[in-house]
Short mmCIF file of C-alpha atoms in Angstrom, two decimals:
data_model
loop_
_atom_site.label_atom_id
_atom_site.label_comp_id
_atom_site.label_asym_id
_atom_site.label_seq_id
_atom_site.Cartn_x
_atom_site.Cartn_y
_atom_site.Cartn_z
CA UNK A 10 -16.45 5.96 51.94
CA UNK A 11 -13.86 8.47 52.42
CA UNK A 12 -11.82 8.70 55.55
CA UNK A 13 -11.84 11.78 57.44
CA UNK A 14 -8.52 13.66 58.53
CA UNK A 15 -8.30 13.98 62.55
CA UNK A 16 -9.46 17.11 63.91
CA UNK A 17 -6.59 19.70 64.18
CA UNK A 18 -4.51 19.83 67.55
CA UNK A 19 -4.94 23.41 67.70
CA UNK A 20 -8.63 23.06 68.06
CA UNK A 21 -9.62 25.17 70.65
CA UNK A 22 -11.90 22.19 72.20
CA UNK A 23 -9.13 19.59 72.18
CA UNK A 24 -8.12 18.09 75.65
CA UNK A 25 -4.20 17.40 76.01
CA UNK A 26 -4.15 13.91 77.53
CA UNK A 27 -0.82 12.27 78.76
CA UNK A 28 0.24 8.97 79.11
CA UNK A 29 0.62 7.70 82.93
CA UNK A 30 1.89 4.56 81.96
CA UNK A 31 3.04 2.03 79.22
CA UNK A 32 2.39 -1.56 78.75
CA UNK A 33 5.10 -4.09 78.46
CA UNK A 34 3.42 -7.44 76.72
CA UNK A 35 3.60 -10.68 75.13
CA UNK A 36 2.02 -9.15 72.07
CA UNK A 37 4.88 -7.37 70.19
CA UNK A 38 2.64 -7.16 67.03
CA UNK A 39 -0.70 -6.48 66.05
CA UNK A 40 -1.48 -9.64 63.98
CA UNK A 41 -2.90 -12.12 66.21
CA UNK A 42 -3.83 -9.96 69.43
CA UNK A 43 -7.48 -11.30 70.84
CA UNK A 44 -10.18 -8.79 69.70
CA UNK A 45 -11.22 -8.42 73.40
CA UNK A 46 -9.32 -8.96 76.66
CA UNK A 47 -10.24 -12.05 79.01
CA UNK A 48 -10.19 -14.57 75.62
CA UNK A 49 -6.70 -15.20 76.14
CA UNK A 50 -6.03 -15.23 79.86
CA UNK A 51 -2.53 -16.48 79.59
CA UNK A 52 -1.52 -13.45 78.36
CA UNK A 53 0.52 -11.70 80.75
CA UNK A 54 1.61 -7.73 80.82
CA UNK A 55 2.92 -5.29 82.97
CA UNK A 56 1.62 -1.76 83.28
CA UNK A 57 4.55 0.47 84.45
CA UNK A 58 3.52 3.81 85.31
CA UNK A 59 5.71 6.83 84.20
CA UNK A 60 6.76 10.06 86.43
CA UNK A 61 5.17 11.50 87.86
CA UNK A 62 2.24 9.16 88.37
CA UNK A 63 4.64 6.28 89.59
CA UNK A 64 4.33 7.17 93.18
CA UNK A 65 3.20 4.00 95.08
CA UNK A 66 0.59 6.09 96.90
CA UNK A 67 -1.51 6.57 93.56
CA UNK A 68 -2.26 2.74 93.68
CA UNK A 69 -2.85 2.58 97.46
CA UNK A 70 -5.85 0.02 97.94
CA UNK A 71 -5.79 -1.08 94.58
CA UNK A 72 -5.03 -4.72 95.68
CA UNK A 73 -8.54 -5.11 97.09
CA UNK A 74 -9.91 -5.29 93.25
CA UNK A 75 -9.56 -8.25 91.20
CA UNK A 76 -10.28 -6.24 87.71
CA UNK A 77 -9.39 -3.06 86.35
CA UNK A 78 -10.42 -0.71 83.50
CA UNK A 79 -8.17 0.42 80.90
CA UNK A 80 -8.30 3.60 79.24
CA UNK A 81 -5.37 3.63 76.23
CA UNK A 82 -4.60 4.77 72.68
CA UNK A 83 -4.59 2.71 69.66
CA UNK A 84 -1.33 4.14 69.37
CA UNK A 85 -0.43 2.28 66.00
CA UNK A 86 -3.72 2.82 64.32
CA UNK A 87 -3.70 5.73 61.78
CA UNK A 88 -5.56 9.02 62.74
CA UNK A 89 -7.75 8.97 60.12
CA UNK A 90 -11.42 7.40 60.72
CA UNK A 91 -14.33 6.82 58.82
CA UNK A 92 -18.11 6.71 59.79
CA UNK A 93 -18.38 3.10 58.76
CA UNK A 94 -16.17 0.18 59.83
CA UNK A 95 -16.23 -3.60 58.70
CA UNK A 96 -16.18 -5.82 62.17
CA UNK A 97 -14.20 -8.89 61.57
CA UNK A 98 -17.21 -10.67 63.48
CA UNK A 99 -18.89 -9.99 60.49
CA UNK A 100 -17.16 -11.56 58.11
CA UNK A 101 -15.04 -8.31 57.09
CA UNK A 102 -17.48 -7.51 54.52
CA UNK A 103 -20.59 -5.76 56.45
CA UNK A 104 -20.28 -2.28 57.64
CA UNK A 105 -21.39 -0.77 60.81
CA UNK A 106 -21.16 2.48 62.38
CA UNK A 107 -17.59 3.42 63.85
CA UNK A 108 -19.39 3.80 67.19
CA UNK A 109 -21.30 0.71 66.99
CA UNK A 110 -18.19 -1.09 66.85
CA UNK A 111 -14.84 -1.56 69.09
CA UNK A 112 -12.92 -0.90 65.90
CA UNK A 113 -9.52 0.41 66.24
CA UNK A 114 -9.90 3.11 63.61
CA UNK A 115 -11.99 5.60 65.61
CA UNK A 116 -11.97 9.39 66.21
CA UNK A 117 -9.69 9.97 69.24
CA UNK A 118 -8.34 6.48 68.92
CA UNK A 119 -9.41 5.33 72.47
CA UNK A 120 -9.53 1.70 73.43
CA UNK A 121 -11.25 0.42 76.66
CA UNK A 122 -9.85 -3.16 77.96
CA UNK A 123 -11.19 -4.92 81.21
CA UNK A 124 -8.06 -6.71 82.49
CA UNK A 125 -7.33 -8.83 85.72
CA UNK A 126 -5.01 -7.52 88.49
CA UNK A 127 -2.78 -10.19 89.45
CA UNK A 128 -0.07 -8.07 91.58
CA UNK A 129 1.37 -4.95 92.33
CA UNK A 130 5.15 -4.36 92.47
CA UNK A 131 5.97 -1.24 94.04
CA UNK A 132 9.79 -2.16 94.79
CA UNK A 133 10.97 0.59 91.91
CA UNK A 134 8.47 3.19 91.03
CA UNK A 135 4.74 1.00 90.17
CA UNK A 136 4.38 -1.73 87.84
CA UNK A 137 0.95 -3.51 87.81
CA UNK A 138 0.82 -7.33 86.81
CA UNK A 139 -1.93 -7.85 84.47
CA UNK A 140 -3.78 -11.00 82.78
CA UNK A 141 -5.83 -11.61 80.19
CA UNK A 142 -5.10 -8.24 78.39
CA UNK A 143 -5.51 -7.37 74.73
CA UNK A 144 -2.73 -4.91 74.49
CA UNK A 145 -0.07 -4.26 72.35
CA UNK A 146 3.79 -3.91 73.60
CA UNK A 147 4.34 -0.17 74.17
CA UNK A 148 0.64 0.84 74.42
CA UNK A 149 0.05 4.12 76.22
CA UNK A 150 -2.62 3.93 79.14
CA UNK A 151 -4.30 7.21 79.95
CA UNK A 152 -6.27 5.86 82.93
CA UNK A 153 -6.89 3.20 85.62
CA UNK A 154 -9.87 2.66 86.92
CA UNK A 155 -11.42 0.01 89.40
CA UNK A 156 -14.17 -2.41 88.15
CA UNK A 157 -17.52 -1.75 89.93
CA UNK A 158 -19.23 -4.99 89.60
CA UNK A 159 -22.84 -3.77 90.85
CA UNK A 160 -22.72 -1.01 88.75
CA UNK A 161 -20.95 -2.53 85.44
CA UNK A 162 -21.79 -6.16 85.07
CA UNK A 163 -24.88 -6.15 83.09
CA UNK A 164 -25.13 -9.59 82.03
CA UNK A 165 -28.17 -9.52 80.36
CA UNK A 166 -27.23 -6.54 78.10
CA UNK A 167 -28.33 -6.81 74.40
CA UNK A 168 -25.18 -6.70 72.45
CA UNK A 169 -25.93 -6.63 68.41
CA UNK A 170 -23.93 -8.04 66.11
CA UNK A 171 -21.70 -9.58 68.76
CA UNK A 172 -23.97 -11.35 71.18
CA UNK A 173 -21.07 -14.11 72.28
CA UNK A 174 -17.61 -14.56 72.64
CA UNK A 175 -16.41 -15.88 69.24
CA UNK A 176 -16.43 -19.71 68.83
CA UNK A 177 -12.96 -21.38 69.26
CA UNK A 178 -11.07 -23.29 66.88
CA UNK A 179 -9.09 -26.35 67.62
CA UNK A 180 -5.45 -25.74 67.80
CA UNK A 181 -2.87 -28.89 67.36
CA UNK A 182 0.85 -28.68 67.91
CA UNK A 183 3.30 -30.64 65.48
CA UNK A 184 6.27 -32.50 66.90
CA UNK A 185 8.75 -30.11 65.99
CA UNK A 186 6.86 -27.38 67.89
CA UNK A 187 6.45 -29.29 70.89
CA UNK A 188 10.32 -30.11 70.80
CA UNK A 189 11.40 -26.27 70.73
CA UNK A 190 8.57 -25.56 73.54
CA UNK A 191 9.90 -28.29 75.87
CA UNK A 192 13.35 -26.28 75.93
CA UNK A 193 11.83 -23.30 77.33
CA UNK A 194 11.52 -22.41 80.97
CA UNK A 195 8.19 -20.71 80.01
CA UNK A 196 7.04 -23.88 78.21
CA UNK A 197 3.58 -24.08 80.20
CA UNK A 198 2.68 -20.53 79.96
CA UNK A 199 3.72 -20.01 76.49
CA UNK A 200 2.01 -23.42 75.18
CA UNK A 201 -1.19 -21.84 76.82
CA UNK A 202 -0.85 -18.67 75.57
CA UNK A 203 -0.29 -20.10 71.78
CA UNK A 204 -3.31 -22.44 72.44
CA UNK A 205 -5.71 -19.42 73.60
CA UNK A 206 -4.13 -16.74 70.80
CA UNK A 207 -4.64 -19.32 68.16
CA UNK A 208 -8.13 -20.58 69.29
CA UNK A 209 -9.33 -17.23 68.13
CA UNK A 210 -8.26 -18.02 64.78
CA UNK A 211 -6.46 -14.70 63.75
CA UNK A 212 -6.48 -15.01 60.03
CA UNK A 213 -8.15 -12.31 58.25
CA UNK A 214 -12.06 -12.77 58.15
CA UNK A 215 -12.30 -13.63 54.63
CA UNK A 216 -9.93 -16.56 55.04
CA UNK A 217 -11.32 -18.91 57.20
CA UNK A 218 -11.08 -22.10 55.44
CA UNK A 219 -8.19 -24.51 54.96
CA UNK A 220 -5.53 -23.24 52.79
CA UNK A 221 -1.66 -23.82 51.99
CA UNK A 222 -0.59 -20.50 53.53
CA UNK A 223 1.68 -20.77 56.47
CA UNK A 224 0.87 -17.31 58.81
CA UNK A 225 3.16 -16.38 61.69
CA UNK A 226 1.89 -14.95 64.89
CA UNK A 227 4.84 -12.96 67.44
CA UNK A 228 3.84 -14.09 70.93
CA UNK A 229 6.76 -12.82 73.82
CA UNK A 230 9.92 -13.42 72.00
CA UNK A 231 8.91 -16.15 69.28
CA UNK A 232 7.53 -16.35 65.82
CA UNK A 233 4.76 -18.82 66.01
CA UNK A 234 4.00 -20.34 62.22
CA UNK A 235 0.96 -22.23 61.67
CA UNK A 236 -1.58 -23.30 59.20
CA UNK A 237 -5.16 -24.36 58.44
CA UNK A 238 -6.01 -28.02 58.13
CA UNK A 239 -9.47 -29.56 57.41
CA UNK A 240 -10.78 -32.97 59.04
CA UNK A 241 -12.83 -35.38 56.96
CA UNK A 242 -15.96 -33.25 57.84
CA UNK A 243 -14.62 -30.47 56.53
CA UNK A 244 -13.97 -28.49 59.71
CA UNK A 245 -10.77 -26.47 60.35
CA UNK A 246 -8.29 -26.55 62.69
CA UNK A 247 -5.09 -24.68 63.15
CA UNK A 248 -1.55 -26.63 63.63
CA UNK A 249 1.37 -24.96 65.11
CA UNK A 250 4.44 -26.19 62.59
CA UNK A 251 7.37 -24.20 63.94
CA UNK A 252 8.10 -21.67 66.71
CA UNK A 253 11.16 -19.91 65.97
CA UNK A 254 13.08 -17.39 68.15
CA UNK A 255 13.10 -13.79 66.78
CA UNK B 19 -0.50 15.82 100.13
CA UNK B 20 0.70 18.54 97.44
CA UNK B 21 -1.62 18.47 94.62
CA UNK B 22 0.48 18.06 91.25
CA UNK B 23 0.12 20.52 88.40
CA UNK B 24 -1.31 19.24 85.10
CA UNK B 25 1.15 18.06 82.52
CA UNK B 26 2.34 20.79 80.08
CA UNK B 27 0.00 20.73 77.15
CA UNK B 28 3.58 20.95 75.18
CA UNK B 29 4.48 17.49 76.36
CA UNK B 30 5.62 15.64 73.40
CA UNK B 31 4.00 12.33 74.58
CA UNK B 32 0.38 14.27 74.65
CA UNK B 33 -2.41 13.43 72.76
CA UNK B 34 -4.51 15.90 71.49
CA UNK B 35 -8.40 14.51 71.98
CA UNK B 36 -11.35 16.06 70.66
CA UNK B 37 -14.98 15.87 71.99
CA UNK B 38 -17.10 13.67 69.60
CA UNK B 39 -20.41 15.15 71.31
CA UNK B 40 -21.79 16.83 74.43
CA UNK B 41 -24.19 16.09 77.02
CA UNK B 42 -27.62 17.66 77.66
CA UNK B 43 -28.57 16.45 81.07
CA UNK B 44 -31.14 16.65 84.15
CA UNK B 45 -28.03 17.44 85.90
CA UNK B 46 -27.03 20.85 85.51
CA UNK B 47 -25.16 21.07 88.64
CA UNK B 48 -22.55 18.62 90.02
CA UNK B 49 -23.97 18.35 93.71
CA UNK B 50 -26.56 15.54 93.81
CA UNK B 51 -25.16 13.71 90.74
CA UNK B 52 -25.15 9.82 91.53
CA UNK B 53 -21.75 8.56 92.22
CA UNK B 54 -22.07 5.78 89.27
CA UNK B 55 -24.49 5.77 86.55
CA UNK B 56 -27.67 3.20 86.89
CA UNK B 57 -28.53 4.47 90.75
CA UNK B 58 -31.08 6.89 89.09
CA UNK B 59 -32.81 5.18 86.16
CA UNK B 60 -35.13 7.97 85.92
CA UNK B 61 -32.28 10.31 84.75
CA UNK B 62 -32.38 11.17 81.26
CA UNK B 63 -29.70 12.61 78.89
CA UNK B 64 -29.18 13.35 75.18
CA UNK B 65 -26.07 12.64 73.81
CA UNK B 66 -25.65 15.20 70.69
CA UNK B 67 -22.84 14.58 68.28
CA UNK B 68 -20.68 17.32 67.16
CA UNK B 69 -19.54 17.81 63.53
CA UNK B 70 -18.29 15.91 61.62
CA UNK B 71 -19.17 12.93 63.99
CA UNK B 72 -23.01 13.66 63.47
CA UNK B 73 -23.31 11.38 60.35
CA UNK B 74 -25.85 8.79 61.06
CA UNK B 75 -23.65 6.39 59.34
CA UNK B 76 -21.33 6.60 62.47
CA UNK B 77 -24.22 4.84 64.71
CA UNK B 78 -25.44 2.28 62.39
CA UNK B 79 -26.26 -0.74 63.90
CA UNK B 80 -26.06 0.78 67.47
CA UNK B 81 -29.67 0.29 68.10
CA UNK B 82 -29.16 -3.43 68.52
CA UNK B 83 -27.17 -2.71 71.82
CA UNK B 84 -28.76 -2.11 75.00
CA UNK B 85 -26.12 -0.64 76.73
CA UNK B 86 -23.24 1.80 75.93
CA UNK B 87 -19.95 3.23 77.34
CA UNK B 88 -19.23 6.57 77.21
CA UNK B 89 -15.77 8.30 77.73
CA UNK B 90 -15.76 11.60 78.89
CA UNK B 91 -13.67 14.60 80.34
CA UNK B 92 -14.67 15.82 83.89
CA UNK B 93 -14.66 19.26 82.41
CA UNK B 94 -15.37 21.21 85.50
CA UNK B 95 -12.67 19.31 87.83
CA UNK B 96 -9.54 21.04 88.44
CA UNK B 97 -6.65 19.87 86.18
CA UNK B 98 -4.62 19.13 89.48
CA UNK B 99 -4.66 15.96 90.66
CA UNK B 100 -3.14 14.30 93.85
CA UNK B 101 -1.83 10.49 94.43
CA UNK B 102 -4.32 10.05 97.18
CA UNK B 103 -8.06 11.04 97.18
CA UNK B 104 -10.85 10.77 99.89
CA UNK B 105 -13.81 8.56 98.58
CA UNK B 106 -17.09 9.76 99.79
CA UNK B 107 -17.63 6.02 100.26
CA UNK B 108 -15.20 5.76 103.21
CA UNK B 109 -16.87 8.77 104.94
CA UNK B 110 -14.45 11.42 103.24
CA UNK B 111 -11.55 10.75 105.92
CA UNK B 112 -9.75 7.69 104.75
CA UNK B 113 -7.35 7.90 101.67
CA UNK B 114 -7.14 5.66 98.72
CA UNK B 115 -4.71 6.07 95.84
CA UNK B 116 -6.39 8.06 92.80
CA UNK B 117 -6.19 4.96 90.60
CA UNK B 118 -8.09 2.94 93.06
CA UNK B 119 -10.97 5.33 93.04
CA UNK B 120 -13.20 6.97 90.32
CA UNK B 121 -12.87 10.00 91.56
CA UNK B 122 -13.15 12.99 89.51
CA UNK B 123 -9.82 14.70 90.62
CA UNK B 124 -7.41 12.25 88.52
CA UNK B 125 -4.58 12.67 85.96
CA UNK B 126 -6.32 13.34 82.57
CA UNK B 127 -9.74 14.09 84.10
CA UNK B 128 -11.20 10.93 82.17
CA UNK B 129 -14.78 9.60 83.08
CA UNK B 130 -16.14 6.48 82.24
CA UNK B 131 -19.96 5.64 82.31
CA UNK B 132 -22.05 2.58 81.76
CA UNK B 133 -25.44 4.08 80.41
CA UNK B 134 -28.81 2.35 78.85
CA UNK B 135 -29.27 3.26 75.06
CA UNK B 136 -32.98 4.21 74.78
CA UNK B 137 -33.26 5.47 71.28
CA UNK B 138 -31.20 7.11 68.50
CA UNK B 139 -32.67 10.26 66.76
CA UNK B 140 -31.18 11.06 63.41
CA UNK B 141 -33.72 13.64 62.09
CA UNK B 142 -31.11 16.31 62.35
CA UNK B 143 -27.91 15.27 63.07
CA UNK B 144 -27.37 11.99 65.58
CA UNK B 145 -28.69 12.44 69.20
CA UNK B 146 -28.87 9.49 71.45
CA UNK B 147 -31.23 9.35 74.00
CA UNK B 148 -29.76 7.85 77.32
CA UNK B 149 -31.12 6.99 80.88
CA UNK B 150 -29.51 5.98 84.03
CA UNK B 151 -26.44 8.47 83.57
CA UNK B 152 -24.46 10.46 85.97
CA UNK B 153 -23.56 13.07 83.54
CA UNK B 154 -23.35 16.92 84.37
CA UNK B 155 -25.21 18.98 81.45
CA UNK B 156 -22.60 20.14 78.63
CA UNK B 157 -19.91 17.10 79.50
CA UNK B 158 -17.75 16.59 76.67
CA UNK B 159 -17.86 13.05 75.08
CA UNK B 160 -14.76 11.63 73.95
CA UNK B 161 -16.09 7.99 72.46
CA UNK B 162 -18.89 5.81 72.26
CA UNK B 163 -18.41 1.79 72.78
CA UNK B 164 -20.97 -0.80 72.48
CA UNK B 165 -21.07 -3.02 75.54
CA UNK B 166 -20.11 -6.51 75.43
CA UNK B 167 -21.77 -8.57 78.07
CA UNK B 168 -19.67 -11.58 77.50
CA UNK B 169 -16.41 -9.89 77.64
CA UNK B 170 -17.26 -7.14 80.55
CA UNK B 171 -20.01 -8.64 82.82
CA UNK B 172 -17.76 -9.70 85.69
CA UNK B 173 -20.58 -10.28 88.64
CA UNK B 174 -17.96 -12.24 90.96
CA UNK B 175 -15.05 -9.15 90.67
CA UNK B 176 -13.74 -8.40 93.72
CA UNK B 177 -14.44 -4.55 94.49
CA UNK B 178 -12.46 -3.42 97.42
CA UNK B 179 -13.83 -0.59 99.57
CA UNK B 180 -16.97 -0.62 97.26
CA UNK B 181 -18.30 -3.96 97.18
CA UNK B 182 -21.91 -3.16 96.37
CA UNK B 183 -24.43 -0.36 95.51
CA UNK B 184 -24.53 2.42 98.76
CA UNK B 185 -27.35 1.94 100.66
CA UNK B 186 -30.29 3.64 99.98
CA UNK B 187 -32.09 6.54 102.07
CA UNK B 188 -35.74 6.90 102.44
CA UNK B 189 -37.18 9.98 100.61
CA UNK B 190 -40.40 11.70 101.63
CA UNK B 191 -42.17 14.63 99.80
CA UNK B 192 -43.83 17.08 101.98
CA UNK B 193 -47.34 18.82 100.74
CA UNK B 194 -45.96 21.53 98.97
CA UNK B 195 -43.82 19.83 97.02
CA UNK B 196 -46.41 17.36 95.82
CA UNK B 197 -48.44 20.49 95.11
CA UNK B 198 -45.75 21.65 92.81
CA UNK B 199 -45.06 18.37 91.01
CA UNK B 200 -48.74 18.07 90.50
CA UNK B 201 -48.68 21.20 88.15
CA UNK B 202 -45.97 20.10 85.83
CA UNK B 203 -46.26 18.09 82.79
CA UNK B 204 -43.18 15.71 83.65
CA UNK B 205 -44.68 15.04 87.01
CA UNK B 206 -43.97 11.54 87.29
CA UNK B 207 -40.81 11.17 85.69
CA UNK B 208 -39.26 14.51 87.86
CA UNK B 209 -40.73 12.45 91.08
CA UNK B 210 -39.13 9.31 90.07
CA UNK B 211 -35.72 11.30 89.51
CA UNK B 212 -35.92 13.53 92.95
CA UNK B 213 -36.64 10.01 94.70
CA UNK B 214 -33.72 8.16 93.07
CA UNK B 215 -31.10 11.27 93.54
CA UNK B 216 -31.93 11.87 97.19
CA UNK B 217 -31.97 8.08 97.94
CA UNK B 218 -28.24 8.26 97.38
CA UNK B 219 -28.20 10.93 100.34
CA UNK B 220 -26.07 13.57 98.41
CA UNK B 221 -25.03 15.81 101.45
CA UNK B 222 -21.37 15.36 102.11
CA UNK B 223 -20.10 12.37 103.59
CA UNK B 224 -19.24 14.11 106.88
CA UNK B 225 -22.92 14.85 107.50
CA UNK B 226 -24.72 11.82 107.64
CA UNK B 227 -27.13 12.20 110.81
CA UNK B 228 -30.35 14.71 110.92
CA UNK B 229 -29.35 18.65 111.28
CA UNK B 230 -31.25 21.78 110.90
CA UNK B 231 -29.82 22.71 107.50
CA UNK B 232 -31.72 23.03 104.10
CA UNK B 233 -29.97 22.05 101.24
CA UNK B 234 -30.87 22.35 97.56
CA UNK B 235 -30.22 20.18 94.49
CA UNK B 236 -30.59 21.40 90.80
CA UNK B 237 -32.43 18.92 88.61
CA UNK B 238 -33.98 19.50 85.08
CA UNK B 239 -34.95 23.15 85.70
CA UNK B 240 -35.75 23.21 89.51
CA UNK B 241 -34.08 23.45 92.87
CA UNK B 242 -35.10 20.86 94.99
CA UNK B 243 -35.10 21.96 98.57
CA UNK B 244 -34.49 18.98 101.21
CA UNK B 245 -33.55 18.22 104.93
CA UNK B 246 -32.57 15.54 106.83
CA UNK B 247 -34.88 13.93 109.61
CA UNK B 248 -34.44 11.46 112.23
CA UNK B 249 -37.26 9.14 113.00
CA UNK B 250 -37.76 7.57 116.77
CA UNK B 251 -35.13 4.83 116.14
CA UNK B 252 -32.57 7.52 114.99
CA UNK B 253 -32.60 6.45 111.56
CA UNK B 254 -32.07 9.17 109.02
CA UNK B 255 -34.57 10.19 105.82
CA UNK B 256 -34.73 13.04 103.66
CA UNK B 257 -37.68 15.25 103.07
CA UNK B 258 -38.26 17.38 100.23
CA UNK B 259 -39.65 20.92 101.49
CA UNK B 260 -39.77 22.93 98.45
CA UNK B 261 -39.33 22.43 94.53
CA UNK B 262 -38.37 25.88 93.17
CA UNK B 263 -38.28 27.02 89.46
CA UNK B 264 -34.92 28.34 88.51
#
């Protein structure tokens, strides 16, 4: 499959879209980010509106909504796209159409996330406090819309190759990791975040058994090092072996 | 409230986004389009993919999903925006922040609609058959994503000033309108569409009582002329007085 180059920016039909805000997030790195929002509710982020959008009037009434849609750009993804992608949900070897997936490698690189709104800070410009997000630090946001449950909650929708949330993997912390955590002010929330992120098993789809390799995932200001272990029944669990400040 | 001009397209932070497809729709005109998708399930549309996106591979597997997200541009809305808007749901006189609304008058003019996928036609390029949409004919589409009910159905979300679907208005057809309908091949689906669109009461928010004025709403290739009547209890209903080919 030959990747296609992005359409030329001089295309007469193109729209110039400007970020209205930027994300400050617990996820400094792509590796480890849950593949959908809501899977790691302990994840915290701030959406900081940029001038001239940072007028408190622009979010008046938003506090009455519990959930928001964010439309954003996968700014670290390459601009090339191809008609077929390999979703991790299919083990990384079956191909589906790019528009039948939520892949980041797509035309226009647009992302869409449903996030929970925890608070609105208008002391100095506008910042929205979010949880359960799946957004890389620095992500440019193009739009914010309130969630309308009577129009947008379709629990009975058919969902092809992704019919349910992915299974969760058991996660354990070794003594050294527990010790490091205990010395932090954000021990409880960081522990929850690490547990929820690793429960998604962020390893590449083709490595899902136990193996000797140590992986690292960046969360907030730490590198969380973990490995996969098998129990007597051959089931895999992940163990945090070390938490290192970066 | 002074409307803001759009950010300059030469802004170094802007993203150039190109339509991947275009909508052919039952709604040739803005007036009368339901304010959310799903309110008029009889509405039919085709999303025709544009080159180079019109490769059948790009939608492989999409048929297994019943619902899709479409990200699009409100291409007929002015590029000016303002921090406050007046949602029709609040009678058109209370103001809320633009990001607390789904107003079309917003920065970047991005729209988001959940639509039902009825079929995929790959005989000549790619066209998706949609229902229940709220999209103006000619709307440029920037992205298609499958709907994930386990991540995106949040029936218990709080929804501020729009907590439930708007109430429906009774709709009647006069004899002349019924006669015109009976002569059309698409009589059943056009009748359903007219009923569902008028049940939303598309008149401006400040005119919700009975009045003598005749309104016209364009659907498919006809102009549907209707008026508001009051019954003995003072409740308003809408009556289709004439259906005229355009």
